[in-house]
Amino acid sequence: MKKQAFGTITMLSFLLVLAAVSTNAQRLSDNSIAVNIPFAFALGETNLPAGKYTLRRIVLPSSYDRLVIQSADGRGASHTGMTRPNRTSEVQKQSNLVFNRYGDQYFLSQVWMAGSDTGRDLFQSRNERNLAKESKLARTKSDYQKVVLTASKQ
């Protein structure tokens, strides 16, 4: 009797773990996009070259999530940035990356996933804050521009 109960509990535990892994894998695949970025850019304090990238959102228990970016071929290190939610009234029809451009420098600013009404804002790096401040002090927005790239579901 004890042997049968132990076997049942073990099997249920195994199924529960399997379901959790499957659900987590599904969430990760729903949070992945691919994009070709035709210019060098910064993610936080890290400068990255132009190229094809995969972006993945890792959902954390708090409202702050982690964005992981890696070259599409899987070579090289992956880089991360912390994000905070940015809600809109409409569900996004396509996945987009928004960059802030100051002169010839690009900074990844937002990531929007198709099918969601919540985008992710990345925190500004020290360099971007300084450039934004300089742009405001010069009282000109000619050096500042938002650049939007469309991404595809992974």
Tab-separated table of C-alpha atoms in Angstrom:
chain	number	residue	atom	x	y	z
A	1	MET	CA	0.000	0.000	0.000
A	2	LYS	CA	2.776	2.444	0.959
A	3	LYS	CA	4.707	1.445	-2.151
A	4	GLN	CA	1.693	2.190	-4.376
A	5	ALA	CA	1.064	5.576	-2.694
A	6	PHE	CA	4.740	6.500	-3.094
A	7	GLY	CA	4.620	5.520	-6.773
A	8	THR	CA	1.489	7.622	-7.333
A	9	ILE	CA	2.998	10.648	-5.600
A	10	THR	CA	6.215	10.274	-7.598
A	11	MET	CA	4.292	10.065	-10.875
A	12	LEU	CA	2.153	13.119	-10.021
A	13	SER	CA	5.273	15.083	-9.056
A	14	PHE	CA	6.913	14.145	-12.343
A	15	LEU	CA	3.845	15.241	-14.338
A	16	LEU	CA	3.687	18.529	-12.435
A	17	VAL	CA	7.345	19.288	-13.194
A	18	LEU	CA	6.832	18.330	-16.848
A	19	ALA	CA	3.832	20.672	-17.114
A	20	ALA	CA	5.797	23.520	-15.524
A	21	VAL	CA	8.728	23.055	-17.922
A	22	SER	CA	6.372	22.903	-20.895
A	23	THR	CA	4.552	26.076	-19.816
A	24	ASN	CA	7.833	27.916	-19.272
A	25	ALA	CA	9.135	26.840	-22.686
A	26	GLN	CA	5.931	28.105	-24.279
A	27	ARG	CA	6.255	31.468	-22.504
A	28	LEU	CA	9.853	31.817	-23.695
A	29	SER	CA	8.959	31.079	-27.314
A	30	ASP	CA	6.069	33.582	-27.156
A	31	ASN	CA	8.516	36.217	-25.937
A	32	SER	CA	11.130	35.831	-28.692
A	33	ILE	CA	11.523	37.971	-31.791
A	34	ALA	CA	14.101	38.237	-34.566
A	35	VAL	CA	15.237	41.489	-36.145
A	36	ASN	CA	17.880	42.809	-38.540
A	37	ILE	CA	19.372	45.980	-37.055
A	38	PRO	CA	21.207	47.889	-39.832
A	39	PHE	CA	23.226	50.137	-37.498
A	40	ALA	CA	25.445	49.846	-34.433
A	41	PHE	CA	23.513	50.504	-31.217
A	42	ALA	CA	23.723	50.453	-27.440
A	43	LEU	CA	21.835	48.241	-25.010
A	44	GLY	CA	22.436	49.901	-21.662
A	45	GLU	CA	26.196	50.389	-21.333
A	46	THR	CA	26.980	47.739	-24.011
A	47	ASN	CA	27.676	48.723	-27.627
A	48	LEU	CA	26.627	46.183	-30.246
A	49	PRO	CA	27.375	46.080	-33.989
A	50	ALA	CA	24.795	46.081	-36.764
A	51	GLY	CA	23.445	42.622	-37.545
A	52	LYS	CA	20.701	40.060	-37.103
A	53	TYR	CA	19.609	39.518	-33.518
A	54	THR	CA	17.220	37.443	-31.454
A	55	LEU	CA	15.540	39.159	-28.508
A	56	ARG	CA	13.923	37.265	-25.682
A	57	ARG	CA	11.969	38.569	-22.731
A	58	ILE	CA	12.477	36.750	-19.444
A	59	VAL	CA	9.474	37.306	-17.201
A	60	LEU	CA	10.434	37.978	-13.585
A	61	PRO	CA	8.119	37.938	-10.538
A	62	SER	CA	8.257	41.745	-10.304
A	63	SER	CA	7.052	44.147	-12.999
A	64	TYR	CA	10.677	44.567	-14.107
A	65	ASP	CA	11.659	41.956	-16.690
A	66	ARG	CA	14.946	41.128	-18.341
A	67	LEU	CA	15.543	41.480	-22.082
A	68	VAL	CA	18.170	39.145	-23.536
A	69	ILE	CA	19.678	39.921	-26.935
A	70	GLN	CA	21.998	37.651	-28.893
A	71	SER	CA	23.216	37.479	-32.463
A	72	ALA	CA	20.826	35.376	-34.556
A	73	ASP	CA	23.496	32.779	-35.351
A	74	GLY	CA	23.886	32.103	-31.614
A	75	ARG	CA	27.575	33.002	-31.642
A	76	GLY	CA	28.997	35.437	-29.185
A	77	ALA	CA	27.816	36.478	-25.772
A	78	SER	CA	24.246	37.343	-24.945
A	79	HIS	CA	23.560	40.743	-23.423
A	80	THR	CA	20.803	41.723	-21.013
A	81	GLY	CA	18.916	44.827	-20.050
A	82	MET	CA	16.304	45.475	-17.399
A	83	THR	CA	12.904	46.691	-18.584
A	84	ARG	CA	9.746	48.150	-17.122
A	85	PRO	CA	6.198	47.893	-18.539
A	86	ASN	CA	4.712	50.494	-20.881
A	87	ARG	CA	0.989	50.008	-21.543
A	88	THR	CA	-0.938	51.243	-24.548
A	89	SER	CA	-4.648	51.164	-25.304
A	90	GLU	CA	-4.205	48.989	-28.396
A	91	VAL	CA	-2.902	45.478	-28.912
A	92	GLN	CA	0.160	45.626	-31.156
A	93	LYS	CA	-0.274	44.144	-34.629
A	94	GLN	CA	3.453	43.697	-35.164
A	95	SER	CA	6.605	43.456	-33.098
A	96	ASN	CA	8.704	46.633	-33.064
A	97	LEU	CA	11.957	47.875	-31.630
A	98	VAL	CA	12.216	51.589	-30.913
A	99	PHE	CA	15.608	53.295	-30.853
A	100	ASN	CA	16.488	56.786	-29.700
A	101	ARG	CA	18.991	58.373	-32.098
A	102	TYR	CA	21.232	61.254	-31.055
A	103	GLY	CA	23.434	62.269	-33.982
A	104	ASP	CA	24.940	58.970	-35.165
A	105	GLN	CA	24.404	57.052	-31.903
A	106	TYR	CA	21.447	54.676	-31.461
A	107	PHE	CA	20.077	53.415	-28.135
A	108	LEU	CA	17.524	50.601	-27.826
A	109	SER	CA	14.637	52.246	-25.984
A	110	GLN	CA	11.512	50.062	-26.280
A	111	VAL	CA	10.439	46.595	-27.381
A	112	TRP	CA	6.832	45.865	-28.430
A	113	MET	CA	5.655	42.299	-29.037
A	114	ALA	CA	2.859	41.542	-31.504
A	115	GLY	CA	-0.362	40.513	-29.771
A	116	SER	CA	0.322	42.467	-26.567
A	117	ASP	CA	-0.822	45.838	-25.261
A	118	THR	CA	2.241	46.131	-23.018
A	119	GLY	CA	5.642	47.077	-24.360
A	120	ARG	CA	8.897	47.127	-22.463
A	121	ASP	CA	10.917	50.285	-21.801
A	122	LEU	CA	14.643	49.878	-21.291
A	123	PHE	CA	16.442	52.036	-18.770
A	124	GLN	CA	18.625	54.778	-20.230
A	125	SER	CA	22.372	54.417	-19.939
A	126	ARG	CA	24.481	57.214	-18.494
A	127	ASN	CA	25.713	58.065	-21.998
A	128	GLU	CA	22.163	58.358	-23.362
A	129	ARG	CA	21.059	60.546	-20.435
A	130	ASN	CA	24.011	62.865	-21.084
A	131	LEU	CA	23.226	63.107	-24.806
A	132	ALA	CA	19.538	63.781	-24.052
A	133	LYS	CA	20.515	66.523	-21.609
A	134	GLU	CA	22.889	68.101	-24.162
A	135	SER	CA	20.129	68.012	-26.779
A	136	LYS	CA	17.743	69.830	-24.410
A	137	LEU	CA	20.377	72.401	-23.425
A	138	ALA	CA	21.045	73.137	-27.089
A	139	ARG	CA	17.271	73.622	-27.428
A	140	THR	CA	17.301	71.717	-30.633
A	141	LYS	CA	15.717	68.402	-31.419
A	142	SER	CA	17.363	68.153	-34.832
A	143	ASP	CA	19.884	65.672	-33.435
A	144	TYR	CA	17.195	63.544	-31.742
A	145	GLN	CA	14.986	61.085	-33.602
A	146	LYS	CA	12.962	57.950	-32.789
A	147	VAL	CA	13.709	55.070	-35.144
A	148	VAL	CA	11.317	52.099	-35.347
A	149	LEU	CA	12.277	48.698	-36.761
A	150	THR	CA	9.795	45.897	-37.367
A	151	ALA	CA	10.719	42.483	-35.981
A	152	SER	CA	9.276	39.026	-36.604
A	153	LYS	CA	8.174	36.329	-34.173
A	154	GLN	CA	10.865	33.758	-33.551
